[in-house]
CSV table of C-alpha atoms and ligand atoms in Angstrom, one decimal:
chain,number,residue,atom,x,y,z
A,1,UNK,CA,-18.4,26.6,3.2
A,2,UNK,CA,-19.9,23.8,4.1
A,3,UNK,CA,-21.6,23.1,7.6
A,4,UNK,CA,-20.2,20.7,9.7
A,5,UNK,CA,-21.1,18.5,13.1
A,6,UNK,CA,-19.0,18.8,16.0
A,7,UNK,CA,-19.6,15.9,18.1
A,8,UNK,CA,-17.1,15.8,20.8
A,9,UNK,CA,-16.0,13.0,23.2
A,10,UNK,CA,-14.4,14.2,26.3
A,11,UNK,CA,-14.4,10.2,27.8
A,12,UNK,CA,-12.4,9.9,24.6
A,13,UNK,CA,-9.9,12.5,25.4
A,14,UNK,CA,-9.2,10.3,28.9
A,15,UNK,CA,-9.0,6.8,27.4
A,16,UNK,CA,-6.3,8.7,25.1
A,17,UNK,CA,-4.3,9.8,28.8
A,18,UNK,CA,-4.7,6.0,30.2
A,19,UNK,CA,-3.3,4.8,27.5
A,20,UNK,CA,-0.1,6.0,26.8
A,21,UNK,CA,-0.8,9.7,25.3
A,22,UNK,CA,-0.8,11.3,28.2
A,23,UNK,CA,0.9,14.1,26.5
A,24,UNK,CA,-2.1,15.1,24.3
A,25,UNK,CA,-2.7,18.9,25.7
A,26,UNK,CA,0.3,20.6,24.8
A,27,UNK,CA,0.0,20.1,20.8
A,28,UNK,CA,-0.3,23.0,19.9
A,29,UNK,CA,-0.7,23.1,16.1
A,30,UNK,CA,2.2,24.4,14.8
A,31,UNK,CA,2.3,21.2,12.3
A,32,UNK,CA,6.4,20.9,12.7
A,33,UNK,CA,5.4,17.0,13.1
A,34,UNK,CA,3.2,16.8,10.0
A,35,UNK,CA,7.1,18.1,8.0
A,36,UNK,CA,8.8,16.1,9.6
A,37,UNK,CA,7.2,12.6,8.9
A,38,UNK,CA,8.5,11.2,6.4
A,39,UNK,CA,5.6,9.0,5.9
A,40,UNK,CA,3.0,11.3,5.1
A,41,UNK,CA,0.9,12.2,2.4
A,42,UNK,CA,1.4,15.7,1.0
A,43,UNK,CA,-2.2,15.8,0.5
A,44,UNK,CA,-4.3,16.5,4.3
A,45,UNK,CA,-0.4,14.7,6.1
A,46,UNK,CA,-1.1,13.8,10.0
A,47,UNK,CA,0.1,13.7,12.7
A,48,UNK,CA,-0.9,17.5,13.1
A,49,UNK,CA,-4.9,16.3,12.3
A,50,UNK,CA,-4.5,13.9,14.3
A,51,UNK,CA,-3.4,15.6,16.9
A,52,UNK,CA,-6.2,18.6,16.8
A,53,UNK,CA,-9.3,16.1,16.2
A,54,UNK,CA,-7.8,13.7,19.3
A,55,UNK,CA,-8.0,16.7,21.7
A,56,UNK,CA,-11.2,17.9,21.0
A,57,UNK,CA,-12.7,14.0,21.4
A,58,UNK,CA,-13.2,12.9,17.2
A,59,UNK,CA,-13.3,9.6,18.4
A,60,UNK,CA,-15.6,8.4,15.0
A,61,UNK,CA,-13.0,11.3,12.8
A,62,UNK,CA,-10.3,9.0,13.8
A,63,UNK,CA,-11.1,5.4,14.7
A,64,UNK,CA,-12.2,5.5,10.5
A,65,UNK,CA,-9.3,7.3,9.4
A,66,UNK,CA,-6.5,5.5,7.9
A,67,UNK,CA,-3.8,7.8,8.3
A,68,UNK,CA,-3.4,6.8,12.1
A,69,UNK,CA,-2.7,3.2,11.0
A,70,UNK,CA,-0.3,4.1,8.1
A,71,UNK,CA,2.4,5.5,11.2
A,72,UNK,CA,5.0,3.7,12.0
A,73,UNK,CA,5.3,5.0,15.4
A,74,UNK,CA,9.0,5.3,14.2
A,75,UNK,CA,8.7,9.1,16.7
A,76,UNK,CA,10.6,11.0,14.0
A,77,UNK,CA,7.6,13.7,14.4
A,78,UNK,CA,7.8,13.6,18.7
A,79,UNK,CA,11.7,14.4,18.4
A,80,UNK,CA,10.9,17.9,16.8
A,81,UNK,CA,8.2,19.2,18.6
A,82,UNK,CA,8.9,21.9,20.2
A,83,UNK,CA,6.1,20.8,22.6
A,84,UNK,CA,7.1,17.1,23.7
A,85,UNK,CA,3.8,16.4,22.4
A,86,UNK,CA,4.6,12.9,21.7
A,87,UNK,CA,2.3,12.6,18.5
A,88,UNK,CA,3.9,8.9,18.0
A,89,UNK,CA,2.7,8.1,21.0
A,90,UNK,CA,-0.9,10.0,20.9
A,91,UNK,CA,-1.0,7.5,17.8
A,92,UNK,CA,-0.3,4.6,19.0
A,93,UNK,CA,-2.2,5.6,21.8
A,94,UNK,CA,-4.7,5.6,19.5
A,95,UNK,CA,-4.3,2.9,17.2
A,96,UNK,CA,-4.5,0.4,20.5
A,97,UNK,CA,-7.9,2.3,20.9
A,98,UNK,CA,-9.0,1.7,17.5
A,99,UNK,CA,-8.2,-2.4,18.2
A,100,UNK,CA,-11.0,-2.5,21.5
A,101,UNK,CA,-13.1,-0.5,19.5
A,102,UNK,CA,-13.5,-2.3,16.6
A,103,UNK,CA,-13.1,-6.2,18.2
A,104,UNK,CA,-15.5,-8.5,18.5
A,105,UNK,CA,-15.2,-9.2,22.2
A,106,UNK,CA,-13.9,-5.5,23.6
A,107,UNK,CA,-13.1,-7.9,27.0
A,108,UNK,CA,-10.6,-9.4,25.4
A,109,UNK,CA,-8.9,-6.7,23.9
A,110,UNK,CA,-9.0,-4.4,26.8
A,111,UNK,CA,-7.5,-7.0,28.8
A,112,UNK,CA,-5.0,-7.4,26.7
A,113,UNK,CA,-4.0,-3.4,27.0
A,114,UNK,CA,-4.2,-3.1,30.9
A,115,UNK,CA,-1.7,-4.0,33.2
A,116,UNK,CA,-4.5,-5.4,36.2
A,117,UNK,CA,-5.2,-8.6,33.9
A,118,UNK,CA,-2.3,-10.0,32.9
A,119,UNK,CA,-2.2,-12.5,35.8
A,120,UNK,CA,-5.3,-13.8,34.1
A,121,UNK,CA,-4.5,-13.5,30.8
A,122,UNK,CA,-1.3,-15.8,31.7
A,123,UNK,CA,-3.6,-17.8,34.1
A,124,UNK,CA,-5.8,-19.1,31.8
A,125,UNK,CA,-4.4,-21.1,29.4
A,126,UNK,CA,-2.0,-22.6,32.1
A,127,UNK,CA,-5.8,-23.1,33.8
A,128,UNK,CA,-6.8,-24.8,30.9
A,129,UNK,CA,-3.7,-27.3,31.2
A,130,UNK,CA,-3.9,-28.1,34.5
A,131,UNK,CA,-7.6,-29.1,33.9
A,132,UNK,CA,-6.7,-31.7,31.0
A,133,UNK,CA,-3.3,-33.5,32.9
A,134,UNK,CA,-5.6,-34.0,35.7
A,135,UNK,CA,-8.5,-35.4,33.6
A,136,UNK,CA,-6.2,-37.6,31.6
A,137,UNK,CA,-4.3,-38.5,34.6
A,138,UNK,CA,-1.0,-37.6,33.8
A,139,UNK,CA,-0.5,-35.0,37.0
A,140,UNK,CA,-0.6,-37.6,39.0
A,141,UNK,CA,0.8,-41.0,37.1
A,142,UNK,CA,3.9,-39.2,35.3
A,143,UNK,CA,4.7,-40.8,32.5
A,144,UNK,CA,7.9,-42.6,31.9
A,145,UNK,CA,10.3,-43.5,29.5
A,146,UNK,CA,11.5,-47.2,29.6
A,147,UNK,CA,15.1,-45.1,31.6
A,148,UNK,CA,12.8,-44.5,34.2
A,149,UNK,CA,13.3,-40.8,32.9
A,150,UNK,CA,10.0,-38.1,32.7
A,151,UNK,CA,8.1,-38.2,28.8
A,152,UNK,CA,7.4,-34.9,28.4
A,153,UNK,CA,5.7,-35.1,25.5
A,154,UNK,CA,2.7,-37.5,27.0
A,155,UNK,CA,2.4,-34.9,29.9
A,156,UNK,CA,0.0,-33.2,28.0
A,157,UNK,CA,0.1,-35.2,24.5
A,158,UNK,CA,-0.5,-33.0,21.0
A,159,UNK,CA,-3.5,-33.6,19.4
A,160,UNK,CA,-4.7,-32.2,23.2
A,161,UNK,CA,-2.8,-29.3,22.8
A,162,UNK,CA,-3.8,-29.3,18.5
A,163,UNK,CA,-7.4,-29.7,20.4
A,164,UNK,CA,-7.5,-26.8,22.7
A,165,UNK,CA,-4.9,-24.8,19.8
A,166,UNK,CA,-6.5,-24.9,16.5
A,167,UNK,CA,-9.9,-24.3,17.8
A,168,UNK,CA,-8.5,-21.7,19.5
A,169,UNK,CA,-6.6,-20.8,16.6
A,170,UNK,CA,-9.4,-20.4,14.8
A,171,UNK,CA,-12.4,-18.9,16.4
A,172,UNK,CA,-9.4,-15.4,17.9
A,173,UNK,CA,-9.2,-15.8,13.2
A,174,UNK,CA,-13.3,-15.4,12.8
A,175,UNK,CA,-13.3,-12.2,15.5
A,176,UNK,CA,-10.5,-10.7,13.6
A,177,UNK,CA,-11.8,-11.2,10.6
A,178,UNK,CA,-15.2,-9.6,11.3
A,179,UNK,CA,-13.7,-6.6,13.6
A,180,UNK,CA,-11.4,-6.0,9.9
A,181,UNK,CA,-14.6,-5.9,8.0
A,182,UNK,CA,-15.9,-3.8,10.3
A,183,UNK,CA,-13.5,-1.0,10.5
A,184,UNK,CA,-13.1,-1.5,6.1
A,185,UNK,CA,-16.4,0.5,6.3
A,186,UNK,CA,-16.4,2.5,8.7
A,187,UNK,CA,-13.5,3.6,6.2
A,188,UNK,CA,-15.7,3.5,3.3
A,189,UNK,CA,-18.0,5.5,4.5
A,190,UNK,CA,-15.7,8.0,6.0
A,191,UNK,CA,-14.2,8.9,3.0
A,192,UNK,CA,-13.5,11.9,1.2
A,193,UNK,CA,-11.8,10.9,-1.3
A,194,UNK,CA,-13.0,8.2,-4.3
A,195,UNK,CA,-10.8,5.2,-5.0
A,196,UNK,CA,-7.6,5.9,-6.6
A,197,UNK,CA,-6.5,2.6,-8.0
A,198,UNK,CA,-8.0,-1.0,-8.9
A,199,UNK,CA,-8.4,-3.3,-5.4
A,200,UNK,CA,-5.4,-6.1,-6.0
A,201,UNK,CA,-3.5,-3.9,-7.6
A,202,UNK,CA,-3.8,-1.7,-4.1
A,203,UNK,CA,-3.5,-5.3,-2.4
A,204,UNK,CA,0.0,-6.6,-4.3
A,205,UNK,CA,1.6,-3.2,-3.9
A,206,UNK,CA,1.0,-3.1,0.0
A,207,UNK,CA,1.9,-6.4,0.6
A,208,UNK,CA,5.7,-5.4,-1.3
A,209,UNK,CA,5.9,-2.7,0.9
A,210,UNK,CA,5.5,-4.9,3.8
A,211,UNK,CA,7.8,-7.3,2.8
A,212,UNK,CA,10.1,-4.9,2.2
A,213,UNK,CA,9.3,-2.8,5.1
A,214,UNK,CA,9.6,0.1,2.8
A,215,UNK,CA,8.0,2.3,5.0
A,216,UNK,CA,10.2,1.8,7.8
A,217,UNK,CA,13.4,2.4,6.0
A,218,UNK,CA,12.0,6.1,5.1
A,219,UNK,CA,12.4,7.5,8.8
A,220,UNK,CA,15.2,9.2,9.9
A,221,UNK,CA,16.0,8.4,13.7
A,222,UNK,CA,14.6,5.0,14.1
A,223,UNK,CA,16.6,3.6,11.6
A,224,UNK,CA,17.3,0.7,12.7
A,225,UNK,CA,14.0,-0.2,13.9
A,226,UNK,CA,13.5,-1.6,10.3
A,227,UNK,CA,16.5,-4.5,10.9
A,228,UNK,CA,14.6,-6.2,14.1
A,229,UNK,CA,11.5,-5.4,12.6
A,230,UNK,CA,12.5,-7.0,9.3
A,231,UNK,CA,14.3,-9.4,11.8
A,232,UNK,CA,10.7,-10.3,14.1
A,233,UNK,CA,8.6,-10.5,11.3
A,234,UNK,CA,11.1,-12.7,8.9
A,235,UNK,CA,11.6,-14.9,12.1
A,236,UNK,CA,7.3,-15.0,12.0
A,237,UNK,CA,7.6,-15.7,8.8
A,238,UNK,CA,10.0,-19.2,9.7
A,239,UNK,CA,8.2,-19.8,12.4
A,240,UNK,CA,4.9,-19.8,10.7
A,241,UNK,CA,6.0,-22.6,8.4
A,242,UNK,CA,7.7,-25.1,10.7
A,243,UNK,CA,4.3,-25.4,12.8
A,244,UNK,CA,2.4,-26.3,9.9
A,245,UNK,CA,5.8,-28.5,8.8
A,246,UNK,CA,4.8,-30.4,11.9
A,247,UNK,CA,1.3,-30.5,11.9
A,248,UNK,CA,1.0,-31.6,7.9
A,249,UNK,CA,4.3,-34.4,9.2
A,250,UNK,CA,2.0,-35.6,12.8
A,251,UNK,CA,-0.9,-35.8,10.6
A,252,UNK,CA,0.1,-36.1,7.4
A,253,UNK,CA,3.0,-38.1,7.7
A,254,UNK,CA,1.8,-40.0,10.7
A,255,UNK,CA,6.2,-39.0,11.7
A,256,UNK,CA,6.1,-38.3,15.3
A,257,UNK,CA,8.5,-35.8,16.6
A,258,UNK,CA,11.7,-36.0,17.6
A,259,UNK,CA,13.6,-34.5,13.8
A,260,UNK,CA,16.6,-34.9,13.2
A,261,UNK,CA,18.5,-31.6,13.0
A,262,UNK,CA,18.7,-31.5,9.1
A,263,UNK,CA,14.9,-32.0,8.4
A,264,UNK,CA,13.9,-28.4,6.7
A,265,UNK,CA,11.8,-27.9,10.1
A,266,UNK,CA,14.0,-27.2,11.6
A,267,UNK,CA,16.3,-25.6,9.5
A,268,UNK,CA,13.2,-23.4,10.2
A,269,UNK,CA,12.1,-23.3,13.3
A,270,UNK,CA,15.7,-22.1,14.3
A,271,UNK,CA,15.9,-19.8,11.8
A,272,UNK,CA,13.2,-18.4,12.4
A,273,UNK,CA,13.8,-18.6,16.1
A,274,UNK,CA,17.5,-16.9,15.8
A,275,UNK,CA,15.8,-13.5,13.6
A,276,UNK,CA,13.1,-14.1,16.2
A,277,UNK,CA,15.8,-13.0,19.2
A,278,UNK,CA,17.6,-11.2,17.5
A,279,UNK,CA,15.5,-8.9,16.2
A,280,UNK,CA,13.3,-8.9,19.6
A,281,UNK,CA,17.0,-7.8,21.3
A,282,UNK,CA,17.7,-4.7,19.2
A,283,UNK,CA,14.1,-3.7,19.1
A,284,UNK,CA,14.2,-3.4,22.9
A,285,UNK,CA,17.9,-1.9,22.6
A,286,UNK,CA,16.3,0.6,20.5
A,287,UNK,CA,13.6,1.4,22.2
A,288,UNK,CA,15.2,1.7,25.6
A,289,UNK,CA,18.1,3.3,23.3
A,290,UNK,CA,16.0,6.2,21.7
A,291,UNK,CA,14.0,6.7,25.0
A,292,UNK,CA,14.7,10.6,25.5
A,293,UNK,CA,13.7,11.6,21.1
A,294,UNK,CA,10.8,9.3,21.4
A,295,UNK,CA,9.7,7.9,24.9
A,296,UNK,CA,9.3,4.6,25.8
A,297,UNK,CA,6.5,3.2,23.8
A,298,UNK,CA,3.1,2.5,26.1
A,299,UNK,CA,2.7,-0.8,28.4
A,300,UNK,CA,0.9,-2.2,25.4
A,301,UNK,CA,3.6,-2.1,23.0
A,302,UNK,CA,6.3,-3.7,26.3
A,303,UNK,CA,3.8,-6.9,26.6
A,304,UNK,CA,3.8,-7.4,22.6
A,305,UNK,CA,7.7,-7.2,22.8
A,306,UNK,CA,8.0,-8.6,25.9
A,307,UNK,CA,5.1,-11.8,24.8
A,308,UNK,CA,7.3,-12.1,21.5
A,309,UNK,CA,10.9,-12.1,23.6
A,310,UNK,CA,9.3,-15.1,25.7
A,311,UNK,CA,7.8,-16.9,23.0
A,312,UNK,CA,12.0,-17.4,20.8
A,313,UNK,CA,13.6,-17.6,24.4
A,314,UNK,CA,11.2,-20.2,25.9
A,315,UNK,CA,11.1,-22.3,23.0
A,316,UNK,CA,15.1,-22.1,22.0
A,317,UNK,CA,15.6,-23.0,26.0
A,318,UNK,CA,13.2,-26.1,25.8
A,319,UNK,CA,15.0,-27.5,22.6
A,320,UNK,CA,18.8,-26.8,24.1
A,321,UNK,CA,17.6,-28.5,26.9
A,322,UNK,CA,16.6,-31.4,25.7
A,323,UNK,CA,19.4,-31.6,23.5
A,324,UNK,CA,21.3,-30.8,26.4
A,325,UNK,CA,20.1,-33.8,28.8
A,326,UNK,CA,19.9,-36.2,26.9
A,327,UNK,CA,23.6,-35.5,26.0
A,328,UNK,CA,24.4,-34.2,29.6
A,329,UNK,CA,22.6,-37.8,30.8
A,330,UNK,CA,24.7,-40.3,27.8
A,331,UNK,CA,28.2,-38.6,29.5
A,332,UNK,CA,27.5,-39.7,33.5
A,333,UNK,CA,26.2,-42.7,32.7
A,334,UNK,CA,29.3,-43.1,30.6
A,335,UNK,CA,31.2,-41.4,33.1
A,336,UNK,CA,29.9,-43.9,36.1
A,337,UNK,CA,30.6,-47.2,34.5
A,338,UNK,CA,33.6,-46.0,34.0
A,339,UNK,CA,34.5,-44.9,37.5
A,340,UNK,CA,32.9,-48.8,38.5
A,341,UNK,CA,34.6,-50.2,35.9
A,342,UNK,CA,37.9,-48.8,37.3
A,343,UNK,CA,37.2,-49.6,41.0
A,344,UNK,CA,35.5,-53.0,40.4
A,345,UNK,CA,39.7,-53.7,39.1
A,346,UNK,CA,37.7,-54.3,35.8
A,347,UNK,CA,41.3,-54.5,33.3
A,348,UNK,CA,41.8,-51.9,30.7
A,349,UNK,CA,41.0,-53.3,26.8
A,350,UNK,CA,44.0,-54.7,25.5
B,401,SF4,S1,2.2,17.1,18.4
B,401,SF4,FE1,4.0,19.4,18.6
B,401,SF4,S2,4.8,19.7,17.0
B,401,SF4,FE2,2.7,18.9,16.2
B,401,SF4,S3,1.3,20.4,16.3
B,401,SF4,FE3,2.1,19.2,17.7
B,401,SF4,S4,2.7,21.2,19.2
B,401,SF4,FE4,3.7,21.1,16.2
B,402,SF4,S1,5.9,8.2,14.2
B,402,SF4,FE1,7.0,8.5,12.5
B,402,SF4,S2,5.2,8.3,10.6
B,402,SF4,FE2,4.7,8.5,12.5
B,402,SF4,S3,3.9,10.5,13.0
B,402,SF4,FE3,5.5,10.2,13.5
B,402,SF4,S4,6.8,10.8,12.2
B,402,SF4,FE4,5.5,10.2,10.8
């Protein structure tokens, strides 16, 4: 038998424990988790082997192991584990550390995973927009329309928002692509078997699986997760289309908002927002309902869920309030005029 050199990293074990995998050491390698997992391949199944690799601190083996990302954290294994070792949660913690490991700007990935930096992460974009409003003077001279009402769209003109977000999104995408490339190289270096398919058919099969969420459909305990994930996934799809349509309208057609409610942009935007809000609500309810058996999830999971919920709710409220205020202003002005007409003795029309 070939000799294997093991390089344990005890700090990595501590990191897993601190990232939500605090039950890690309870595992006694019974393999029940690998038996009940409906997602794992039969050959070298997970998550039992990952549990021992994690206990031994085999960081490099775990990070270059595609199996940690084949897990959908459905928690079937956690529900059946006789020791309460919560393998689903442990794999979730390893995935979080893997993102930090491959991120080119590791400190930003660490900040996202730690509650200590929550305030900083929200304060940073707020500070950027405060600086913009101060520098263009709209904080002191609030832009107003002909009727004296504040024109919110001119507080920070759209081009300033785009000039901040488009380069930031491009920068994040490039950093992300470098991280993914590094991860692919590590997997290829440590692969124990020759490739079994060509890359194009592997990509087509993967994209089809993602579009249908076929992996999640196999899970038992949290079956409803599939519906909520699909709603969130396609909700984001609708919002992505709406965002690109708005860019096309603004910069391609030179057509500024507001757009009519019958426009395709509104169809994708509103439909996407509804799907996102319903999906994320189901996701939260599902987690709370199964918290005893499946675990409540880590800070990282809840930050992600909360950010999605806030995006969906704040975007929808912004539109509803804008509509409501324009209609309500209309209603109040009309009612005031009617009261004044009656008060001043202005007669009814014949
Ligand atoms: S995580 Fe639980 S079910 Fe899996 S091998 Fe360890 S003790 Fe057994
Ligand atoms: S959480 Fe679900 S998919 Fe992941 S290892 Fe456990 S049973 Fe398998």
